[in-house]
Amino acid sequence: MFQSAAKTLSVATTTAATLTRGTSFSIRRYCQKTPATLRVSEAVSGAKLGANVKVQGWVRSVRPQKANLFLHVNDGSSLQSLQVVASSELDDPLLTLGSAVEVTGTLRKSPRQRQPFELEADRIHVVGDCDPVDFPFKIKERHSLEYIRQFPHLRCRTNAFSSLLRIRSEATTAVHSYFKENGFVQIHTPVITSNDCEGAGELFQVEPSSPNNEEGEKFFSVPAFLTVSGQLHLEVMSGAFSRVYTFGPTFRAENSQSRRHLAEFYMVEAEVSFTQSLEDLTKVMEDMFRSATEHVLAHCAEDVDLFHKHVTPGHRDTVDAMLKNRFPWGCDLQTEHEKHLVKHCGNIPVFVTDYPYDLKPFYARDNLDHPEHTAAAVDLLVPGVGELCGGSLREERLDLLKARLGE
Amino acid sequence: MFQSAAKTLSVATTTAATLTRGTSFSIRRYCQKTPATLRVSEAVSGAKLGANVKVQGWVRSVRPQKANLFLHVNDGSSLQSLQVVASSELDDPLLTLGSAVEVTGTLRKSPRQRQPFELEADRIHVVGDCDPVDFPFKIKERHSLEYIRQFPHLRCRTNAFSSLLRIRSEATTAVHSYFKENGFVQIHTPVITSNDCEGAGELFQVEPSSPNNEEGEKFFSVPAFLTVSGQLHLEVMSGAFSRVYTFGPTFRAENSQSRRHLAEFYMVEAEVSFTQSLEDLTKVMEDMFRSATEHVLAHCAEDVDLFHKHVTPGHRDTVDAMLKNRFPWGCDLQTEHEKHLVKHCGNIPVFVTDYPYDLKPFYARDNLDHPEHTAAAVDLLVPGVGELCGGSLREERLDLLKARLGE
């Protein structure tokens, strides 16, 4: 599938490349005053205004008019495409939706309303053509997600998918930044592991696909699985580093088709040593959630707006409300429904704490609060999502741990 | 193993925690002027000099003297431990190597030569004890890696391992920073996949460990493997984003015990669209290598020095030489040995380009340089490592691709 897409994908290299060795290349380039290559995100914000620049990307629209030709070019660096204005003489039958182009020209203020800057082209080079009949997406049509899903090799060319991927990339950066700024050491907990972490979910087993050369000798000396949680490895690390985290792929072999059950997903896990109360954990949960949300809103404003406009209208207000207030703590939850609680608290995230002791794993700290008997555990419930994070103080009293393991 | 280590590991929570709900906790804390909690890395560099502070960590040495007690406390935030000076009256039989402590006191300039700052304690609280007889590491002894390896749950308490883990964490940050600053979008390419990416290595197969409920229905509709490369997925993305990368776990089922063959390792892969020559790739390789090295040297200077001192003497000069010059390009390599070449070039990284066409994968761009017949591929050879990165221009000429696929 991937290979057969080569034609439509308008491949990544130009046809004219001659290899040039060593430093002579950059010197030559400097002497020739080759135009600076700009990303579309830079060009649409007016970087290098008035300068001769080069922009590379894929054509999103073509509008030939009497004297002028208008193109929109996108390179994945932003939701916005760059408007290119050229003399009709530069038109080319290969300039179609989906074709890959390299445009050289002058970046100037646009006399038109829709965008502040545009590229006045003096050269348009089609480096990869695209047959508009074969290409599954059409100009100005809004395709359904069900339709787009049929073209996994091309869907990243749609606004919905490219926005989603940019948001995911920024959200990942934001999570790492939060932990780094707060003194956490990142640990790569193993993906292949022999532990099943308190039976957190159905496991995938891993075996070499072809048998080993030496008969009878197994690749792994014990059964090997894909990780369902890095918790046990992180707990070991938290005996030497007072703040550690991991953020990597996690696996569950649950045979269920839903938005909340994926065979493979990314999970953040952190261990904080020397905790005194649940507040030491809720602070990390809330601050990470808050800083990641703010980072994404700041770095992908247009991408987020696209989703607020077309996918989840009204969600923007919910997000704003989340960021405005500290998250409240709920109490005595046994009889209430999670979603109801979140709504009850004004549609913002809510911490639920002190769960019944018997519902929580053996390592959660016993609050010793007879007759309620709860554990020092916490979940963060978020509007529209449900449980986003969970955590607990760890039981450190050896006699209590031993007694519970005995049970 | 992990659970049984609980006693020696000096657990992460204190025994005195009473849960306090909501915002009242932070208000109360504010009124009591609780001392600021500092990480050891902050304390050893003199942050909050003169202030009343709290430091938490694990005891690395205990020296009782007549009037004073000297401790070294480490919390994993730096190679350096914090010197704590206390009146002998604060001594406690539980203050042993490996015990977890919380020390409150005043941070002051040290009158002693070995460290500029020290903590004058007015309270030392042992939050987790550690039996020095059971604890496998001894004060002032240098343990061999072979010995340390027997204690996977405690080895992160040694200087060698904690330094290595801090360096790995910073190196990971550096790689992400380089790509982010250069406009690359991070893509999480799937770990479970049905493609074997040009047979890059022996595969691991993945199956649910317990059979599904419904008989005859398989979890995956096709055989599923652990990824050996995200290249094919990234190539799809590079048809919509002109710069993408992935940095995640990668798997090879090679049954070989060596430093260069791991079942699971982390790999960086990037795709750059609109490349003109191999220099577009070597620039990314060299800049990433250089910026990651500089970042690690800047952020983990002491950790790196530890390795240069005890593990690879003389390597510091090699690193400095690498950073000083642009990497040269080698040519006509067929008859030379890689290590010899690196040495010949002054022990710095070398790019080897234009490999014989038949040695490279089918998608590498044909240089059409009869009779040599080479492909536009490049490897980066690094002293002490060998091949660190490899790459190629992709063949975009459909007729050439089809002809080669036919072969």
PDB file of C-alpha atoms in Angstrom, chain A residues 2-3 6-7 9 11-23 25-26 29 39 54 56-58 74-77 100-102 127 152-154 156-157 161-162 165-166 168-170 172-173 176 180-192 195 202-210 212 217-220 225-226 232-233 235-243 247-249 251-255 263-264 266 272-280 295 299 326 329-331 353-354 362 365 367 376 393-398 401 405, chain B residues 2-3 6-7 9-23 25-26 29 39 54 56-58 74-77 100-102 127 152-154 156-157 161-162 165-166 168-170 172-173 176 180-192 195 202-210 212 217-220 225-226 232-233 235-243 247 249 251-255 263-264 266 272-280 295 299 326 329-331 353-354 362 365 367 376 393-398 401 405:
ATOM      1  CA  PHE A   2       2.688   2.422   0.971  1.00  0.00           C
ATOM      2  CA  GLN A   3       4.776   1.785  -2.099  1.00  0.00           C
ATOM      3  CA  ALA A   6       4.267   6.756  -4.456  1.00  0.00           C
ATOM      4  CA  LYS A   7       2.760   8.347  -7.522  1.00  0.00           C
ATOM      5  CA  LEU A   9       2.168  11.079  -2.837  1.00  0.00           C
ATOM      6  CA  VAL A  11       7.691  12.142  -3.772  1.00  0.00           C
ATOM      7  CA  ALA A  12      10.072  14.014  -1.636  1.00  0.00           C
ATOM      8  CA  THR A  13      13.110  14.604  -3.822  1.00  0.00           C
ATOM      9  CA  THR A  14      13.465  16.723  -6.904  1.00  0.00           C
ATOM     10  CA  THR A  15      14.628  15.241 -10.155  1.00  0.00           C
ATOM     11  CA  ALA A  16      17.500  17.613 -10.748  1.00  0.00           C
ATOM     12  CA  ALA A  17      19.712  16.773  -7.807  1.00  0.00           C
ATOM     13  CA  THR A  18      23.400  16.492  -8.553  1.00  0.00           C
ATOM     14  CA  LEU A  19      25.446  15.446  -5.589  1.00  0.00           C
ATOM     15  CA  THR A  20      27.934  17.970  -4.414  1.00  0.00           C
ATOM     16  CA  ARG A  21      30.489  17.027  -1.834  1.00  0.00           C
ATOM     17  CA  GLY A  22      31.802  18.681   1.269  1.00  0.00           C
ATOM     18  CA  THR A  23      31.802  22.318   2.192  1.00  0.00           C
ATOM     19  CA  PHE A  25      28.344  23.235  -1.674  1.00  0.00           C
ATOM     20  CA  SER A  26      27.428  25.702   1.025  1.00  0.00           C
ATOM     21  CA  ARG A  29      25.200  28.480  -2.360  1.00  0.00           C
ATOM     22  CA  ARG A  39       8.297  26.984   6.075  1.00  0.00           C
ATOM     23  CA  LYS A  54      11.555  29.700  -1.526  1.00  0.00           C
ATOM     24  CA  GLN A  56       7.982  24.020  -0.740  1.00  0.00           C
ATOM     25  CA  GLY A  57       4.738  22.176  -0.174  1.00  0.00           C
ATOM     26  CA  TRP A  58       1.628  20.580  -1.588  1.00  0.00           C
ATOM     27  CA  ASN A  74       0.644  23.799   2.570  1.00  0.00           C
ATOM     28  CA  ASP A  75       3.653  21.968   4.033  1.00  0.00           C
ATOM     29  CA  GLY A  76       2.168  20.642   7.272  1.00  0.00           C
ATOM     30  CA  SER A  77       3.820  23.296   9.437  1.00  0.00           C
ATOM     31  CA  ALA A 100       4.195  18.992  -4.834  1.00  0.00           C
ATOM     32  CA  VAL A 101       5.639  22.375  -5.729  1.00  0.00           C
ATOM     33  CA  GLU A 102       8.579  24.601  -5.059  1.00  0.00           C
ATOM     34  CA  VAL A 127       8.509  18.550  -8.310  1.00  0.00           C
ATOM     35  CA  PRO A 152      -4.516   5.895   5.478  1.00  0.00           C
ATOM     36  CA  HIS A 153      -1.565   6.874   3.275  1.00  0.00           C
ATOM     37  CA  LEU A 154      -3.172  10.207   2.321  1.00  0.00           C
ATOM     38  CA  CYS A 156      -2.544  13.215   6.851  1.00  0.00           C
ATOM     39  CA  ARG A 157      -3.098  15.648   3.960  1.00  0.00           C
ATOM     40  CA  PHE A 161      -5.605  14.798  10.543  1.00  0.00           C
ATOM     41  CA  SER A 162      -2.742  17.237  10.136  1.00  0.00           C
ATOM     42  CA  LEU A 165      -0.976  15.268  14.522  1.00  0.00           C
ATOM     43  CA  ARG A 166       0.409  18.740  15.228  1.00  0.00           C
ATOM     44  CA  ARG A 168      -0.338  15.450  19.481  1.00  0.00           C
ATOM     45  CA  SER A 169       3.249  16.450  18.760  1.00  0.00           C
ATOM     46  CA  GLU A 170       2.906  19.644  20.850  1.00  0.00           C
ATOM     47  CA  THR A 172       3.948  15.347  23.862  1.00  0.00           C
ATOM     48  CA  THR A 173       6.458  18.174  24.018  1.00  0.00           C
ATOM     49  CA  HIS A 176       8.098  16.325  28.698  1.00  0.00           C
ATOM     50  CA  LYS A 180      11.800  18.461  33.014  1.00  0.00           C
ATOM     51  CA  GLU A 181      11.053  21.901  34.463  1.00  0.00           C
ATOM     52  CA  ASN A 182      10.016  20.244  37.705  1.00  0.00           C
ATOM     53  CA  GLY A 183      13.151  18.186  38.199  1.00  0.00           C
ATOM     54  CA  PHE A 184      11.880  14.769  37.088  1.00  0.00           C
ATOM     55  CA  VAL A 185      14.311  12.321  35.484  1.00  0.00           C
ATOM     56  CA  GLN A 186      12.852  10.527  32.447  1.00  0.00           C
ATOM     57  CA  ILE A 187      13.194   6.750  32.632  1.00  0.00           C
ATOM     58  CA  HIS A 188      12.666   4.497  29.612  1.00  0.00           C
ATOM     59  CA  THR A 189      10.895   1.636  31.333  1.00  0.00           C
ATOM     60  CA  PRO A 190      11.112  -1.552  29.238  1.00  0.00           C
ATOM     61  CA  VAL A 191       8.419  -2.378  26.688  1.00  0.00           C
ATOM     62  CA  ILE A 192       9.189  -6.099  26.736  1.00  0.00           C
ATOM     63  CA  ASN A 195       5.858  -8.676  34.862  1.00  0.00           C
ATOM     64  CA  GLU A 202      -5.018  -8.403  29.267  1.00  0.00           C
ATOM     65  CA  LEU A 203      -1.478  -9.064  28.074  1.00  0.00           C
ATOM     66  CA  PHE A 204       0.189  -9.476  24.709  1.00  0.00           C
ATOM     67  CA  GLN A 205       2.845 -12.165  24.620  1.00  0.00           C
ATOM     68  CA  VAL A 206       6.051 -11.735  22.611  1.00  0.00           C
ATOM     69  CA  GLU A 207       8.036 -14.468  20.834  1.00  0.00           C
ATOM     70  CA  PRO A 208      10.605 -14.376  18.036  1.00  0.00           C
ATOM     71  CA  SER A 209       8.689 -14.969  14.793  1.00  0.00           C
ATOM     72  CA  SER A 210      11.154 -17.549  13.517  1.00  0.00           C
ATOM     73  CA  ASN A 212      16.092 -19.979  16.999  1.00  0.00           C
ATOM     74  CA  GLU A 217      16.983 -22.850  23.545  1.00  0.00           C
ATOM     75  CA  LYS A 218      14.389 -20.173  24.096  1.00  0.00           C
ATOM     76  CA  PHE A 219      14.959 -16.499  23.266  1.00  0.00           C
ATOM     77  CA  PHE A 220      13.483 -15.357  26.577  1.00  0.00           C
ATOM     78  CA  PHE A 225       4.910  -9.638  27.510  1.00  0.00           C
ATOM     79  CA  LEU A 226       4.345  -6.104  26.283  1.00  0.00           C
ATOM     80  CA  LEU A 232       7.172  -1.429  39.129  1.00  0.00           C
ATOM     81  CA  HIS A 233      10.264  -0.237  37.298  1.00  0.00           C
ATOM     82  CA  GLU A 235       9.095   2.388  41.888  1.00  0.00           C
ATOM     83  CA  VAL A 236      12.588   0.901  41.872  1.00  0.00           C
ATOM     84  CA  MET A 237      13.929   4.138  40.396  1.00  0.00           C
ATOM     85  CA  SER A 238      12.104   6.174  43.020  1.00  0.00           C
ATOM     86  CA  GLY A 239      14.408   4.600  45.588  1.00  0.00           C
ATOM     87  CA  ALA A 240      17.290   6.591  44.078  1.00  0.00           C
ATOM     88  CA  PHE A 241      15.699   9.535  42.256  1.00  0.00           C
ATOM     89  CA  SER A 242      13.099  11.465  44.219  1.00  0.00           C
ATOM     90  CA  ARG A 243      11.187  12.385  41.031  1.00  0.00           C
ATOM     91  CA  PHE A 247       6.018   8.438  28.909  1.00  0.00           C
ATOM     92  CA  GLY A 248       5.870   5.656  26.394  1.00  0.00           C
ATOM     93  CA  PRO A 249       3.745   3.107  24.585  1.00  0.00           C
ATOM     94  CA  PHE A 251      -0.394  -2.234  25.580  1.00  0.00           C
ATOM     95  CA  ARG A 252      -3.650  -3.957  26.469  1.00  0.00           C
ATOM     96  CA  ALA A 253      -4.998  -6.994  24.649  1.00  0.00           C
ATOM     97  CA  GLU A 254      -8.610  -6.051  25.353  1.00  0.00           C
ATOM     98  CA  ASN A 255     -10.737  -7.126  22.443  1.00  0.00           C
ATOM     99  CA  ALA A 263      -4.305  -2.162  21.940  1.00  0.00           C
ATOM    100  CA  GLU A 264      -1.503   0.439  21.943  1.00  0.00           C
ATOM    101  CA  TYR A 266       0.823   6.339  25.230  1.00  0.00           C
ATOM    102  CA  VAL A 272       7.277  11.063  43.667  1.00  0.00           C
ATOM    103  CA  SER A 273       9.293  10.048  46.722  1.00  0.00           C
ATOM    104  CA  PHE A 274       8.872  11.559  50.201  1.00  0.00           C
ATOM    105  CA  THR A 275       5.196  12.351  49.692  1.00  0.00           C
ATOM    106  CA  GLN A 276       3.317  13.532  52.758  1.00  0.00           C
ATOM    107  CA  SER A 277      -0.260  13.594  51.567  1.00  0.00           C
ATOM    108  CA  LEU A 278      -2.409  13.107  48.506  1.00  0.00           C
ATOM    109  CA  GLU A 279      -1.966  16.794  47.776  1.00  0.00           C
ATOM    110  CA  ASP A 280       1.639  16.068  46.742  1.00  0.00           C
ATOM    111  CA  HIS A 295       1.009  24.845  25.966  1.00  0.00           C
ATOM    112  CA  HIS A 299       1.214  26.634  20.201  1.00  0.00           C
ATOM    113  CA  ARG A 326      -8.144  25.170  40.919  1.00  0.00           C
ATOM    114  CA  TRP A 329     -11.825  17.726  45.618  1.00  0.00           C
ATOM    115  CA  GLY A 330     -14.869  15.572  45.788  1.00  0.00           C
ATOM    116  CA  CYS A 331     -15.722  13.476  48.835  1.00  0.00           C
ATOM    117  CA  THR A 353     -10.112  10.803  46.879  1.00  0.00           C
ATOM    118  CA  ASP A 354     -10.096   8.169  49.579  1.00  0.00           C
ATOM    119  CA  PHE A 362      -2.756  -3.816  47.835  1.00  0.00           C
ATOM    120  CA  ARG A 365      -1.872   3.341  51.688  1.00  0.00           C
ATOM    121  CA  ASN A 367      -6.032   5.478  55.853  1.00  0.00           C
ATOM    122  CA  ALA A 376      -5.178   7.181  50.182  1.00  0.00           C
ATOM    123  CA  LEU A 393       0.191   7.031  48.303  1.00  0.00           C
ATOM    124  CA  ARG A 394       2.137   3.783  48.599  1.00  0.00           C
ATOM    125  CA  GLU A 395       1.853   1.701  51.752  1.00  0.00           C
ATOM    126  CA  GLU A 396       5.276   1.901  53.400  1.00  0.00           C
ATOM    127  CA  ARG A 397       4.426   0.196  56.728  1.00  0.00           C
ATOM    128  CA  LEU A 398       5.959  -3.227  56.302  1.00  0.00           C
ATOM    129  CA  LEU A 401       1.953  -4.672  53.612  1.00  0.00           C
ATOM    130  CA  LEU A 405      -0.130  -9.762  50.983  1.00  0.00           C
TER     131      LEU A 405
ATOM    132  CA  PHE B   2      10.562  -5.679  43.454  1.00  0.00           C
ATOM    133  CA  GLN B   3       8.221  -6.133  46.368  1.00  0.00           C
ATOM    134  CA  ALA B   6      10.648  -2.686  49.994  1.00  0.00           C
ATOM    135  CA  LYS B   7      12.486  -2.785  53.260  1.00  0.00           C
ATOM    136  CA  LEU B   9      14.543   0.584  49.480  1.00  0.00           C
ATOM    137  CA  SER B  10      13.447   2.928  52.256  1.00  0.00           C
ATOM    138  CA  VAL B  11       9.995   3.670  51.029  1.00  0.00           C
ATOM    139  CA  ALA B  12       8.807   6.902  49.658  1.00  0.00           C
ATOM    140  CA  THR B  13       6.167   8.098  52.085  1.00  0.00           C
ATOM    141  CA  THR B  14       6.524   9.208  55.658  1.00  0.00           C
ATOM    142  CA  THR B  15       4.603   7.547  58.429  1.00  0.00           C
ATOM    143  CA  ALA B  16       3.072  10.683  59.850  1.00  0.00           C
ATOM    144  CA  ALA B  17       0.883  11.751  56.957  1.00  0.00           C
ATOM    145  CA  THR B  18      -2.588  12.814  57.864  1.00  0.00           C
ATOM    146  CA  LEU B  19      -4.727  13.595  54.878  1.00  0.00           C
ATOM    147  CA  THR B  20      -5.937  17.124  54.648  1.00  0.00           C
ATOM    148  CA  ARG B  21      -8.500  18.094  52.089  1.00  0.00           C
ATOM    149  CA  GLY B  22      -8.849  20.977  49.679  1.00  0.00           C
ATOM    150  CA  THR B  23      -7.210  24.345  49.794  1.00  0.00           C
ATOM    151  CA  PHE B  25      -3.902  22.608  53.478  1.00  0.00           C
ATOM    152  CA  SER B  26      -1.901  25.119  51.477  1.00  0.00           C
ATOM    153  CA  ARG B  29       1.188  25.599  55.295  1.00  0.00           C
ATOM    154  CA  ARG B  39      16.465  19.347  45.589  1.00  0.00           C
ATOM    155  CA  LYS B  54      14.233  21.053  53.841  1.00  0.00           C
ATOM    156  CA  GLN B  56      15.044  14.823  51.339  1.00  0.00           C
ATOM    157  CA  GLY B  57      17.202  11.989  50.097  1.00  0.00           C
ATOM    158  CA  TRP B  58      19.201   8.884  50.825  1.00  0.00           C
ATOM    159  CA  ASN B  74      21.755  12.334  47.631  1.00  0.00           C
ATOM    160  CA  ASP B  75      18.361  12.466  45.932  1.00  0.00           C
ATOM    161  CA  GLY B  76      19.308  11.550  42.358  1.00  0.00           C
ATOM    162  CA  SER B  77      19.120  15.127  41.095  1.00  0.00           C
ATOM    163  CA  ALA B 100      15.996   7.765  53.695  1.00  0.00           C
ATOM    164  CA  VAL B 101      16.113  11.052  55.536  1.00  0.00           C
ATOM    165  CA  GLU B 102      14.484  14.433  55.673  1.00  0.00           C
ATOM    166  CA  VAL B 127      11.708   8.321  57.164  1.00  0.00           C
ATOM    167  CA  PRO B 152      18.808  -4.517  39.703  1.00  0.00           C
ATOM    168  CA  HIS B 153      16.453  -2.958  42.276  1.00  0.00           C
ATOM    169  CA  LEU B 154      19.267  -1.059  43.982  1.00  0.00           C
ATOM    170  CA  CYS B 156      20.302   3.003  40.469  1.00  0.00           C
ATOM    171  CA  ARG B 157      21.684   4.081  43.873  1.00  0.00           C
ATOM    172  CA  PHE B 161      23.980   4.028  37.143  1.00  0.00           C
ATOM    173  CA  SER B 162      22.438   7.253  38.367  1.00  0.00           C
ATOM    174  CA  LEU B 165      20.276   7.512  33.735  1.00  0.00           C
ATOM    175  CA  ARG B 166      20.583  11.284  34.082  1.00  0.00           C
ATOM    176  CA  ARG B 168      20.107   9.271  29.055  1.00  0.00           C
ATOM    177  CA  SER B 169      17.267  11.505  30.222  1.00  0.00           C
ATOM    178  CA  GLU B 170      19.097  14.653  29.064  1.00  0.00           C
ATOM    179  CA  THR B 172      16.494  12.239  25.071  1.00  0.00           C
ATOM    180  CA  THR B 173      15.473  15.806  25.839  1.00  0.00           C
ATOM    181  CA  HIS B 176      13.491  16.193  20.945  1.00  0.00           C
ATOM    182  CA  LYS B 180      11.392  20.812  17.637  1.00  0.00           C
ATOM    183  CA  GLU B 181      13.632  23.822  17.107  1.00  0.00           C
ATOM    184  CA  ASN B 182      14.045  22.815  13.481  1.00  0.00           C
ATOM    185  CA  GLY B 183      10.357  22.553  12.660  1.00  0.00           C
ATOM    186  CA  PHE B 184       9.950  18.767  12.718  1.00  0.00           C
ATOM    187  CA  VAL B 185       6.600  17.280  13.747  1.00  0.00           C
ATOM    188  CA  GLN B 186       6.933  14.292  16.093  1.00  0.00           C
ATOM    189  CA  ILE B 187       4.995  11.241  14.922  1.00  0.00           C
ATOM    190  CA  HIS B 188       4.315   8.265  17.172  1.00  0.00           C
ATOM    191  CA  THR B 189       4.755   5.499  14.633  1.00  0.00           C
ATOM    192  CA  PRO B 190       3.059   2.290  15.791  1.00  0.00           C
ATOM    193  CA  VAL B 191       4.957  -0.282  17.844  1.00  0.00           C
ATOM    194  CA  ILE B 192       2.649  -3.140  16.839  1.00  0.00           C
ATOM    195  CA  ASN B 195       5.053  -4.612   8.135  1.00  0.00           C
ATOM    196  CA  GLU B 202      14.572 -10.624  12.889  1.00  0.00           C
ATOM    197  CA  LEU B 203      11.032  -9.964  14.080  1.00  0.00           C
ATOM    198  CA  PHE B 204       9.127 -10.497  17.315  1.00  0.00           C
ATOM    199  CA  GLN B 205       5.562 -11.672  16.826  1.00  0.00           C
ATOM    200  CA  VAL B 206       2.743 -10.449  19.085  1.00  0.00           C
ATOM    201  CA  GLU B 207      -0.334 -12.416  20.196  1.00  0.00           C
ATOM    202  CA  PRO B 208      -2.773 -11.985  23.079  1.00  0.00           C
ATOM    203  CA  SER B 209      -1.512 -14.195  25.900  1.00  0.00           C
ATOM    204  CA  SER B 210      -4.937 -15.671  26.601  1.00  0.00           C
ATOM    205  CA  ASN B 212     -10.196 -14.685  22.900  1.00  0.00           C
ATOM    206  CA  GLU B 217     -11.823 -14.972  15.880  1.00  0.00           C
ATOM    207  CA  LYS B 218      -8.282 -13.669  15.916  1.00  0.00           C
ATOM    208  CA  PHE B 219      -7.256 -10.490  17.728  1.00  0.00           C
ATOM    209  CA  PHE B 220      -5.246  -9.254  14.764  1.00  0.00           C
ATOM    210  CA  PHE B 225       5.005  -7.837  14.868  1.00  0.00           C
ATOM    211  CA  LEU B 226       6.969  -5.374  16.968  1.00  0.00           C
ATOM    212  CA  LEU B 232       7.251   3.348   6.083  1.00  0.00           C
ATOM    213  CA  HIS B 233       4.871   5.232   8.361  1.00  0.00           C
ATOM    214  CA  GLU B 235       7.342   8.210   4.590  1.00  0.00           C
ATOM    215  CA  VAL B 236       3.560   8.445   4.431  1.00  0.00           C
ATOM    216  CA  MET B 237       3.668  11.414   6.807  1.00  0.00           C
ATOM    217  CA  SER B 238       6.365  13.071   4.719  1.00  0.00           C
ATOM    218  CA  GLY B 239       3.750  13.430   1.981  1.00  0.00           C
ATOM    219  CA  ALA B 240       1.943  15.981   4.163  1.00  0.00           C
ATOM    220  CA  PHE B 241       4.557  17.328   6.602  1.00  0.00           C
ATOM    221  CA  SER B 242       7.836  18.371   5.057  1.00  0.00           C
ATOM    222  CA  ARG B 243       9.759  17.476   8.252  1.00  0.00           C
ATOM    223  CA  PHE B 247      11.945   8.566  18.488  1.00  0.00           C
ATOM    224  CA  PRO B 249      11.406   1.836  21.050  1.00  0.00           C
ATOM    225  CA  PHE B 251      12.867  -4.282  18.398  1.00  0.00           C
ATOM    226  CA  ARG B 252      15.100  -6.946  16.864  1.00  0.00           C
ATOM    227  CA  ALA B 253      14.872 -10.631  17.704  1.00  0.00           C
ATOM    228  CA  GLU B 254      18.568 -11.214  17.064  1.00  0.00           C
ATOM    229  CA  ASN B 255      19.815 -13.865  19.422  1.00  0.00           C
ATOM    230  CA  ALA B 263      16.165  -6.914  21.664  1.00  0.00           C
ATOM    231  CA  GLU B 264      14.780  -3.461  22.541  1.00  0.00           C
ATOM    232  CA  TYR B 266      15.477   3.510  21.126  1.00  0.00           C
ATOM    233  CA  VAL B 272      12.868  15.349   5.105  1.00  0.00           C
ATOM    234  CA  SER B 273      10.795  16.173   2.043  1.00  0.00           C
ATOM    235  CA  PHE B 274      12.037  18.225  -0.905  1.00  0.00           C
ATOM    236  CA  THR B 275      15.661  17.186  -0.447  1.00  0.00           C
ATOM    237  CA  GLN B 276      18.063  18.219  -3.183  1.00  0.00           C
ATOM    238  CA  SER B 277      21.214  16.367  -2.254  1.00  0.00           C
ATOM    239  CA  LEU B 278      22.754  14.177   0.402  1.00  0.00           C
ATOM    240  CA  GLU B 279      23.920  17.350   2.126  1.00  0.00           C
ATOM    241  CA  ASP B 280      20.305  18.017   3.152  1.00  0.00           C
ATOM    242  CA  HIS B 295      23.405  19.694  25.439  1.00  0.00           C
ATOM    243  CA  HIS B 299      23.614  19.761  31.480  1.00  0.00           C
ATOM    244  CA  ARG B 326      32.707  19.964  10.572  1.00  0.00           C
ATOM    245  CA  TRP B 329      33.080  13.229   3.839  1.00  0.00           C
ATOM    246  CA  GLY B 330      34.869  10.084   2.889  1.00  0.00           C
ATOM    247  CA  CYS B 331      34.898   8.718  -0.651  1.00  0.00           C
ATOM    248  CA  THR B 353      28.590   8.394   0.865  1.00  0.00           C
ATOM    249  CA  ASP B 354      27.586   6.866  -2.434  1.00  0.00           C
ATOM    250  CA  PHE B 362      15.684  -0.681  -3.538  1.00  0.00           C
ATOM    251  CA  ARG B 365      18.210   6.900  -5.252  1.00  0.00           C
ATOM    252  CA  ASN B 367      23.165   8.037  -8.929  1.00  0.00           C
ATOM    253  CA  ALA B 376      22.779   8.339  -2.967  1.00  0.00           C
ATOM    254  CA  LEU B 393      17.775  10.056  -0.882  1.00  0.00           C
ATOM    255  CA  ARG B 394      14.635   8.195  -1.911  1.00  0.00           C
ATOM    256  CA  GLU B 395      14.180   7.137  -5.520  1.00  0.00           C
ATOM    257  CA  GLU B 396      11.319   9.268  -6.829  1.00  0.00           C
ATOM    258  CA  ARG B 397      11.518   8.337 -10.534  1.00  0.00           C
ATOM    259  CA  LEU B 398       8.629   5.956 -10.987  1.00  0.00           C
ATOM    260  CA  LEU B 401      11.421   2.232  -9.042  1.00  0.00           C
ATOM    261  CA  LEU B 405      10.914  -3.744  -8.029  1.00  0.00           C
TER     262      LEU B 405
END
